Amino acid sequence: MTASKSPKNILLKSAILTASVLALAACGQKPPPELPPAPTTNTGPSTATTQTRPVETGPVPGSQADFLATVSSDRVFFDTDRFNIDTQDQQTLQSQARWLSQYPSKRIIVEGHADERGTRDYNLALGERRANSAKNYLVALGIAPSRIQVVSYGKERPDALGSNEQAWAQNRRAVTVTVE
Amino acid sequence: MRFSILISPIVVVALAFGFAPGIAQAQIEAEAPAQDDPLRGSVTDDSSDNIITISVPGLPTPQSAQTPAGSTDELGARVSDVIVADLRSSGLFRPLGRNAVRAISYDEVTTPALSYWRGRNNEALIQGFVRAMPDGRITVGCYLYDVVLGTELARQGYVVEPADWRRAAHKCADSVYSRLTGESPFFDSRIAYIAETGPKDRRTKRLAIMDSDGANHRFITNGQATALTPRFSPDYQSIVYLSFLNGSPSIYIYDVDSGRQRRVFSTSNPTFAPRWSPDGHFILFSMAVSGNTDIYRISAGGGEPERLTNAPGIDVGGSYSPDGSKIVFESDRSGAQQIYVMNANGSNQKRISFGGGRYATPEWSPRGDLIAFTRVSGDFRIGTMTPSGGNIRLLTNSWQDEAPTWAPNGRLIQFFRTARGSGKTSIWQVDLTGKNARQLRTPVDGSDPSWGPVLP
């Protein structure tokens, strides 16, 4: 058999290799680094983004897929036992607020999480506190609190499976999910 | 689906000293030890001088009879195995079961061959019998002898349904344990816990119950909603626990007899960390309101909760002193989790933990003399301190040991251990010296154990 020498398989291998390298790079950082969003002069609704979106091939406007494709990230990250919104988190939440302003009928759930290094009950409270931090920031940006529900999963739903600093940093998060 | 556990008080009968063993002599065949020892992974230091060597031959029967749980011969062998496993798990005994000692005749039960046992380095001897009764129940006789002094120390008879033979064995072990240690009994008790299966990021967590030694295991919830932190009510009729049934964490009371459950307090806020008061009349719980978590008290029957703490930050996980007058809880009001004590009405809140690291999940001993906790300092370790915060002792040393629960006599602590990486969990038991740690056998992974009181 010489199938492995066919160009198709070499391409496939190459693609897998690239994906592996990207995956390794993705879990090498503390929180997955996000590119800063395009500079904005205000935190209110932006109309510029709608003009640049490729409407023919993109996700359905207002859908969860559209949300994920539009915002700089669906999640913010926290330091151990902390729940403050830092500069990077602010930019992430600003991009979420812009999207929410475009679709004023959409509601969201903010899911708060903790890493595995805290005790169970405390982590439920900590996840709640983190989700509320994200909610409060969105409210400060003009999003109606009635559109935002929070839920804490404590340490029950880790995103990264390892028991190391990188995994813990990825798991200390508040994730915004749109309600379909 | 209806799950029911029947807990009827065991009839204890006094066995007359002139008790006649009857005619038939049932010789118990020595056989390989049954796979009945639910505790494994022993790290007991058996060389300790304080460990009592005690022989537990199989219990003969005056006349072999069939019961729904097996013949009285078989039951006699299994009762002996359970007594052996119980005594070994306490860390205070070196029990020699029927695989290690000779069988005895029914006649010997009340006339032990003391010189024989004395010659075999025994300090104590447990003998007994299993007898079928005309009404379908069985009587399990239980005799304790001091081999060195040649005296009888205790005798009890337990009349039970054949299906409850394990409880009779636990009662016998409890009687021996109490007589020889001076401590309160604890073997005849039950545990509620969380049975875990599945991958780390999508763990299925089901409410489950079992006897203190892992037997009579039963799943209560089906796992569709994540269940956490169960606690048996003092009368074993109810289990309070946390469920994500309606999407967010909320506490429920599950009624064991009816199989029905209800929310303890209807609110859009998350409620968690439920605990019973010692009299079963109240439930402590924590509720987060806009990110601020405080401890509340509510009647077990419902009504309006009373707020007990109001510090900014996270106050969570209260546990009553045995007399109900005080509550120990954890709070991060100082900047990190520490342990505090307050009066039952919330007044006079005082921090008691001042060692290095964070202190969490305090549980007041049923004896009142100690508070068990999880110390978080990178690793999680189980430890104890006095109610004033003194005499801190760490009992375990693993990557992550969490959530202690006390044996009803306050002499052993169960907790759960999480494996680094895989997230697999297991339930463990340790004595107050920390020298005797054992894993409890469960059908699947287990966490959040909660030990109930001794059964009537």
mmCIF file of C-alpha atoms in Angstrom, chain B residues 35-295:
data_model
loop_
_atom_site.group_PDB
_atom_site.id
_atom_site.type_symbol
_atom_site.label_atom_id
_atom_site.label_comp_id
_atom_site.label_asym_id
_atom_site.label_seq_id
_atom_site.Cartn_x
_atom_site.Cartn_y
_atom_site.Cartn_z
ATOM 1 C CA GLN B 35 -16.252 -10.495 49.511
ATOM 2 C CA ASP B 36 -17.955 -8.652 52.247
ATOM 3 C CA ASP B 37 -15.312 -6.306 53.501
ATOM 4 C CA PRO B 38 -16.468 -2.989 52.083
ATOM 5 C CA LEU B 39 -13.468 -1.082 53.295
ATOM 6 C CA ARG B 40 -10.252 -1.539 51.485
ATOM 7 C CA GLY B 41 -6.933 0.148 50.939
ATOM 8 C CA SER B 42 -6.124 -0.188 54.591
ATOM 9 C CA VAL B 43 -3.154 1.698 55.858
ATOM 10 C CA THR B 44 -3.820 0.687 59.427
ATOM 11 C CA ASP B 45 -0.795 0.436 61.605
ATOM 12 C CA ASP B 46 -1.577 -3.009 62.977
ATOM 13 C CA SER B 47 1.524 -3.062 65.141
ATOM 14 C CA SER B 48 0.075 -0.578 67.593
ATOM 15 C CA ASP B 49 -0.089 -1.884 71.149
ATOM 16 C CA ASN B 50 -3.555 -0.406 71.569
ATOM 17 C CA ILE B 51 -5.152 -2.680 68.986
ATOM 18 C CA ILE B 52 -7.270 -5.439 70.517
ATOM 19 C CA THR B 53 -7.060 -8.896 68.992
ATOM 20 C CA ILE B 54 -10.520 -10.415 68.929
ATOM 21 C CA SER B 55 -11.756 -13.703 67.463
ATOM 22 C CA VAL B 56 -15.091 -13.835 65.666
ATOM 23 C CA PRO B 57 -15.953 -17.409 64.652
ATOM 24 C CA GLY B 58 -18.965 -17.971 62.428
ATOM 25 C CA LEU B 59 -22.264 -17.899 64.322
ATOM 26 C CA PRO B 60 -23.759 -21.409 64.569
ATOM 27 C CA THR B 61 -27.468 -22.092 64.409
ATOM 28 C CA PRO B 62 -29.410 -24.448 66.717
ATOM 29 C CA GLN B 63 -31.247 -25.814 63.699
ATOM 30 C CA SER B 64 -30.588 -24.975 60.095
ATOM 31 C CA ALA B 65 -33.633 -23.259 58.619
ATOM 32 C CA GLN B 66 -34.343 -21.441 55.391
ATOM 33 C CA THR B 67 -35.218 -17.739 55.433
ATOM 34 C CA PRO B 68 -35.813 -15.317 52.556
ATOM 35 C CA ALA B 69 -32.261 -14.034 53.124
ATOM 36 C CA GLY B 70 -30.650 -17.479 53.086
ATOM 37 C CA SER B 71 -30.303 -20.342 55.544
ATOM 38 C CA THR B 72 -29.531 -19.633 59.172
ATOM 39 C CA ASP B 73 -26.143 -21.342 58.635
ATOM 40 C CA GLU B 74 -25.278 -18.929 55.832
ATOM 41 C CA LEU B 75 -26.532 -15.962 57.815
ATOM 42 C CA GLY B 76 -24.374 -16.981 60.772
ATOM 43 C CA ALA B 77 -21.297 -16.914 58.554
ATOM 44 C CA ARG B 78 -22.222 -13.588 56.978
ATOM 45 C CA VAL B 79 -23.021 -11.950 60.326
ATOM 46 C CA SER B 80 -19.542 -12.920 61.493
ATOM 47 C CA ASP B 81 -18.016 -11.368 58.351
ATOM 48 C CA VAL B 82 -19.849 -8.081 58.863
ATOM 49 C CA ILE B 83 -18.795 -7.896 62.521
ATOM 50 C CA VAL B 84 -15.187 -8.514 61.476
ATOM 51 C CA ALA B 85 -15.322 -5.807 58.772
ATOM 52 C CA ASP B 86 -16.930 -3.311 61.159
ATOM 53 C CA LEU B 87 -14.391 -3.829 63.919
ATOM 54 C CA ARG B 88 -11.472 -3.677 61.504
ATOM 55 C CA SER B 89 -12.723 -0.433 59.966
ATOM 56 C CA SER B 90 -12.633 1.284 63.355
ATOM 57 C CA GLY B 91 -8.866 0.910 63.466
ATOM 58 C CA LEU B 92 -9.006 -0.237 67.087
ATOM 59 C CA PHE B 93 -9.249 -4.006 66.588
ATOM 60 C CA ARG B 94 -7.446 -6.844 64.900
ATOM 61 C CA PRO B 95 -10.404 -9.134 64.289
ATOM 62 C CA LEU B 96 -9.792 -12.771 63.364
ATOM 63 C CA GLY B 97 -12.693 -13.986 61.222
ATOM 64 C CA ARG B 98 -13.882 -17.465 60.393
ATOM 65 C CA ASN B 99 -11.122 -17.931 57.829
ATOM 66 C CA ALA B 100 -8.566 -17.493 60.621
ATOM 67 C CA VAL B 101 -10.141 -19.310 63.573
ATOM 68 C CA ARG B 102 -11.844 -22.658 64.067
ATOM 69 C CA ALA B 103 -15.583 -23.096 63.856
ATOM 70 C CA ILE B 104 -17.545 -23.426 67.090
ATOM 71 C CA SER B 105 -20.511 -25.567 67.990
ATOM 72 C CA TYR B 106 -23.825 -24.168 69.133
ATOM 73 C CA ASP B 107 -23.140 -25.563 72.606
ATOM 74 C CA GLU B 108 -19.990 -23.498 72.875
ATOM 75 C CA VAL B 109 -21.784 -20.173 72.419
ATOM 76 C CA THR B 110 -22.541 -19.835 76.117
ATOM 77 C CA THR B 111 -19.718 -22.054 77.350
ATOM 78 C CA PRO B 112 -16.699 -20.712 75.484
ATOM 79 C CA ALA B 113 -13.478 -22.732 75.383
ATOM 80 C CA LEU B 114 -11.606 -19.925 77.069
ATOM 81 C CA SER B 115 -8.375 -21.807 77.660
ATOM 82 C CA TYR B 116 -8.256 -22.659 73.948
ATOM 83 C CA TRP B 117 -8.733 -19.024 72.896
ATOM 84 C CA ARG B 118 -6.344 -17.776 75.590
ATOM 85 C CA GLY B 119 -3.639 -19.915 74.075
ATOM 86 C CA ARG B 120 -4.068 -18.206 70.718
ATOM 87 C CA ASN B 121 -3.111 -14.660 71.720
ATOM 88 C CA ASN B 122 -6.692 -13.466 71.835
ATOM 89 C CA GLU B 123 -7.784 -10.750 74.157
ATOM 90 C CA ALA B 124 -11.480 -11.016 73.405
ATOM 91 C CA LEU B 125 -13.933 -13.398 71.779
ATOM 92 C CA ILE B 126 -17.272 -12.786 70.098
ATOM 93 C CA GLN B 127 -19.631 -15.736 69.829
ATOM 94 C CA GLY B 128 -23.256 -15.856 68.876
ATOM 95 C CA PHE B 129 -25.972 -17.700 67.049
ATOM 96 C CA VAL B 130 -28.651 -17.229 64.408
ATOM 97 C CA ARG B 131 -31.993 -18.839 65.128
ATOM 98 C CA ALA B 132 -35.151 -18.865 63.015
ATOM 99 C CA MET B 133 -38.311 -17.928 64.880
ATOM 100 C CA PRO B 134 -41.843 -19.259 64.278
ATOM 101 C CA ASP B 135 -43.043 -15.800 63.125
ATOM 102 C CA GLY B 136 -40.504 -15.716 60.275
ATOM 103 C CA ARG B 137 -38.049 -13.408 61.977
ATOM 104 C CA ILE B 138 -34.618 -14.385 63.210
ATOM 105 C CA THR B 139 -32.854 -13.881 66.511
ATOM 106 C CA VAL B 140 -29.163 -13.049 66.394
ATOM 107 C CA GLY B 141 -27.422 -13.693 69.700
ATOM 108 C CA CYS B 142 -24.200 -11.821 70.452
ATOM 109 C CA TYR B 143 -21.843 -12.626 73.348
ATOM 110 C CA LEU B 144 -18.587 -10.902 74.228
ATOM 111 C CA TYR B 145 -15.972 -12.605 76.404
ATOM 112 C CA ASP B 146 -12.781 -11.304 77.955
ATOM 113 C CA VAL B 147 -10.473 -14.197 77.157
ATOM 114 C CA VAL B 148 -7.709 -13.147 79.530
ATOM 115 C CA LEU B 149 -9.937 -12.667 82.566
ATOM 116 C CA GLY B 150 -12.288 -15.461 81.538
ATOM 117 C CA THR B 151 -15.413 -13.362 82.013
ATOM 118 C CA GLU B 152 -18.478 -12.502 79.989
ATOM 119 C CA LEU B 153 -18.587 -8.793 79.209
ATOM 120 C CA ALA B 154 -21.820 -8.368 77.259
ATOM 121 C CA ARG B 155 -24.690 -10.295 75.763
ATOM 122 C CA GLN B 156 -27.485 -9.072 73.496
ATOM 123 C CA GLY B 157 -30.087 -10.638 71.256
ATOM 124 C CA TYR B 158 -31.520 -8.899 68.207
ATOM 125 C CA VAL B 159 -34.836 -9.900 66.665
ATOM 126 C CA VAL B 160 -35.005 -8.782 63.043
ATOM 127 C CA GLU B 161 -36.593 -9.626 59.740
ATOM 128 C CA PRO B 162 -34.186 -11.929 57.877
ATOM 129 C CA ALA B 163 -33.567 -9.167 55.304
ATOM 130 C CA ASP B 164 -32.257 -6.951 58.126
ATOM 131 C CA TRP B 165 -29.572 -9.410 59.211
ATOM 132 C CA ARG B 166 -26.838 -6.878 58.481
ATOM 133 C CA ARG B 167 -28.363 -4.483 60.994
ATOM 134 C CA ALA B 168 -28.236 -7.190 63.664
ATOM 135 C CA ALA B 169 -24.553 -7.708 62.813
ATOM 136 C CA HIS B 170 -23.894 -3.960 63.060
ATOM 137 C CA LYS B 171 -25.727 -3.830 66.407
ATOM 138 C CA CYS B 172 -23.550 -6.678 67.697
ATOM 139 C CA ALA B 173 -20.388 -4.899 66.500
ATOM 140 C CA ASP B 174 -21.660 -1.665 68.067
ATOM 141 C CA SER B 175 -22.259 -3.435 71.371
ATOM 142 C CA VAL B 176 -18.728 -4.876 71.355
ATOM 143 C CA TYR B 177 -17.152 -1.603 70.252
ATOM 144 C CA SER B 178 -18.931 0.347 72.998
ATOM 145 C CA ARG B 179 -18.161 -2.192 75.718
ATOM 146 C CA LEU B 180 -14.451 -2.370 74.894
ATOM 147 C CA THR B 181 -13.744 1.292 74.054
ATOM 148 C CA GLY B 182 -16.239 3.155 76.238
ATOM 149 C CA GLU B 183 -17.276 5.137 73.134
ATOM 150 C CA SER B 184 -20.742 5.505 71.654
ATOM 151 C CA PRO B 185 -21.733 3.123 68.852
ATOM 152 C CA PHE B 186 -21.780 4.077 65.170
ATOM 153 C CA PHE B 187 -21.813 1.029 62.870
ATOM 154 C CA ASP B 188 -25.606 0.782 62.538
ATOM 155 C CA SER B 189 -26.002 4.024 60.587
ATOM 156 C CA ARG B 190 -26.402 5.195 56.999
ATOM 157 C CA ILE B 191 -24.722 7.534 54.563
ATOM 158 C CA ALA B 192 -26.074 9.776 51.826
ATOM 159 C CA TYR B 193 -23.609 10.740 49.111
ATOM 160 C CA ILE B 194 -23.199 11.694 45.455
ATOM 161 C CA ALA B 195 -22.478 8.909 42.970
ATOM 162 C CA GLU B 196 -20.372 10.182 40.066
ATOM 163 C CA THR B 197 -19.851 8.835 36.556
ATOM 164 C CA GLY B 198 -18.761 10.209 33.204
ATOM 165 C CA PRO B 199 -16.050 12.515 31.889
ATOM 166 C CA LYS B 200 -14.669 15.364 33.959
ATOM 167 C CA ASP B 201 -16.433 18.147 32.049
ATOM 168 C CA ARG B 202 -19.815 16.376 31.964
ATOM 169 C CA ARG B 203 -19.949 14.475 35.245
ATOM 170 C CA THR B 204 -23.243 12.787 36.020
ATOM 171 C CA LYS B 205 -23.940 13.284 39.743
ATOM 172 C CA ARG B 206 -26.681 11.271 41.388
ATOM 173 C CA LEU B 207 -28.017 11.260 44.917
ATOM 174 C CA ALA B 208 -27.418 7.831 46.491
ATOM 175 C CA ILE B 209 -27.651 6.208 49.915
ATOM 176 C CA MET B 210 -25.973 3.243 51.590
ATOM 177 C CA ASP B 211 -25.222 1.703 54.958
ATOM 178 C CA SER B 212 -22.191 2.985 56.865
ATOM 179 C CA ASP B 213 -20.131 0.115 55.438
ATOM 180 C CA GLY B 214 -21.267 0.618 51.838
ATOM 181 C CA ALA B 215 -23.876 -2.159 51.811
ATOM 182 C CA ASN B 216 -27.548 -1.808 50.769
ATOM 183 C CA HIS B 217 -26.624 0.774 48.166
ATOM 184 C CA ARG B 218 -29.392 2.585 46.345
ATOM 185 C CA PHE B 219 -29.494 5.367 43.749
ATOM 186 C CA ILE B 220 -32.171 7.967 44.480
ATOM 187 C CA THR B 221 -31.980 10.348 41.491
ATOM 188 C CA ASN B 222 -31.443 9.360 37.887
ATOM 189 C CA GLY B 223 -28.682 11.836 37.075
ATOM 190 C CA GLN B 224 -30.533 14.040 34.592
ATOM 191 C CA ALA B 225 -30.036 16.970 36.945
ATOM 192 C CA THR B 226 -26.749 17.415 38.803
ATOM 193 C CA ALA B 227 -27.211 16.620 42.515
ATOM 194 C CA LEU B 228 -24.791 17.799 45.226
ATOM 195 C CA THR B 229 -24.254 17.995 49.009
ATOM 196 C CA PRO B 230 -26.955 15.720 50.472
ATOM 197 C CA ARG B 231 -27.700 15.506 54.210
ATOM 198 C CA PHE B 232 -29.916 12.892 55.896
ATOM 199 C CA SER B 233 -32.427 14.327 58.340
ATOM 200 C CA PRO B 234 -31.795 13.165 61.932
ATOM 201 C CA ASP B 235 -34.733 10.703 61.636
ATOM 202 C CA TYR B 236 -33.620 9.445 58.186
ATOM 203 C CA GLN B 237 -37.054 10.291 56.762
ATOM 204 C CA SER B 238 -35.787 13.053 54.490
ATOM 205 C CA ILE B 239 -32.715 14.071 52.558
ATOM 206 C CA VAL B 240 -31.971 17.720 51.915
ATOM 207 C CA TYR B 241 -29.707 18.315 48.921
ATOM 208 C CA LEU B 242 -28.863 20.624 46.061
ATOM 209 C CA SER B 243 -30.134 20.011 42.543
ATOM 210 C CA PHE B 244 -29.831 21.856 39.241
ATOM 211 C CA LEU B 245 -33.303 20.523 38.414
ATOM 212 C CA ASN B 246 -34.688 23.907 37.350
ATOM 213 C CA GLY B 247 -31.449 25.025 35.702
ATOM 214 C CA SER B 248 -29.753 26.753 38.588
ATOM 215 C CA PRO B 249 -28.692 25.518 42.013
ATOM 216 C CA SER B 250 -31.579 25.127 44.423
ATOM 217 C CA ILE B 251 -32.152 23.047 47.550
ATOM 218 C CA TYR B 252 -34.801 20.363 47.810
ATOM 219 C CA ILE B 253 -36.126 18.058 50.508
ATOM 220 C CA TYR B 254 -36.577 14.506 49.281
ATOM 221 C CA ASP B 255 -39.036 12.408 51.274
ATOM 222 C CA VAL B 256 -37.634 8.906 51.537
ATOM 223 C CA ASP B 257 -40.943 7.081 52.025
ATOM 224 C CA SER B 258 -43.004 8.786 49.331
ATOM 225 C CA GLY B 259 -40.176 9.438 46.866
ATOM 226 C CA ARG B 260 -41.499 12.979 46.421
ATOM 227 C CA GLN B 261 -39.499 16.159 46.804
ATOM 228 C CA ARG B 262 -40.146 19.869 47.158
ATOM 229 C CA ARG B 263 -38.107 23.043 47.020
ATOM 230 C CA VAL B 264 -37.234 24.314 50.465
ATOM 231 C CA PHE B 265 -37.636 27.968 49.479
ATOM 232 C CA SER B 266 -38.967 29.293 46.204
ATOM 233 C CA THR B 267 -36.776 32.099 44.922
ATOM 234 C CA SER B 268 -35.052 33.151 41.729
ATOM 235 C CA ASN B 269 -31.797 33.349 43.698
ATOM 236 C CA PRO B 270 -29.531 30.304 43.932
ATOM 237 C CA THR B 271 -29.733 28.407 47.225
ATOM 238 C CA PHE B 272 -27.117 25.860 48.274
ATOM 239 C CA ALA B 273 -25.115 24.284 51.136
ATOM 240 C CA PRO B 274 -28.135 22.948 53.077
ATOM 241 C CA ARG B 275 -27.700 21.547 56.632
ATOM 242 C CA TRP B 276 -30.194 20.231 59.215
ATOM 243 C CA SER B 277 -30.455 21.483 62.757
ATOM 244 C CA PRO B 278 -29.801 18.674 65.271
ATOM 245 C CA ASP B 279 -33.537 18.404 66.084
ATOM 246 C CA GLY B 280 -34.474 18.313 62.394
ATOM 247 C CA HIS B 281 -36.782 21.337 62.758
ATOM 248 C CA PHE B 282 -34.683 23.802 60.798
ATOM 249 C CA ILE B 283 -32.479 23.918 57.727
ATOM 250 C CA LEU B 284 -29.519 26.202 57.331
ATOM 251 C CA PHE B 285 -28.744 27.204 53.778
ATOM 252 C CA SER B 286 -26.824 29.761 51.809
ATOM 253 C CA MET B 287 -28.379 32.110 49.279
ATOM 254 C CA ALA B 288 -26.592 34.370 46.803
ATOM 255 C CA VAL B 289 -28.265 37.699 46.094
ATOM 256 C CA SER B 290 -26.523 39.767 43.427
ATOM 257 C CA GLY B 291 -23.246 38.001 44.065
ATOM 258 C CA ASN B 292 -23.355 38.364 47.868
ATOM 259 C CA THR B 293 -23.862 35.054 49.700
ATOM 260 C CA ASP B 294 -25.265 34.842 53.241
ATOM 261 C CA ILE B 295 -26.501 32.110 55.556
#
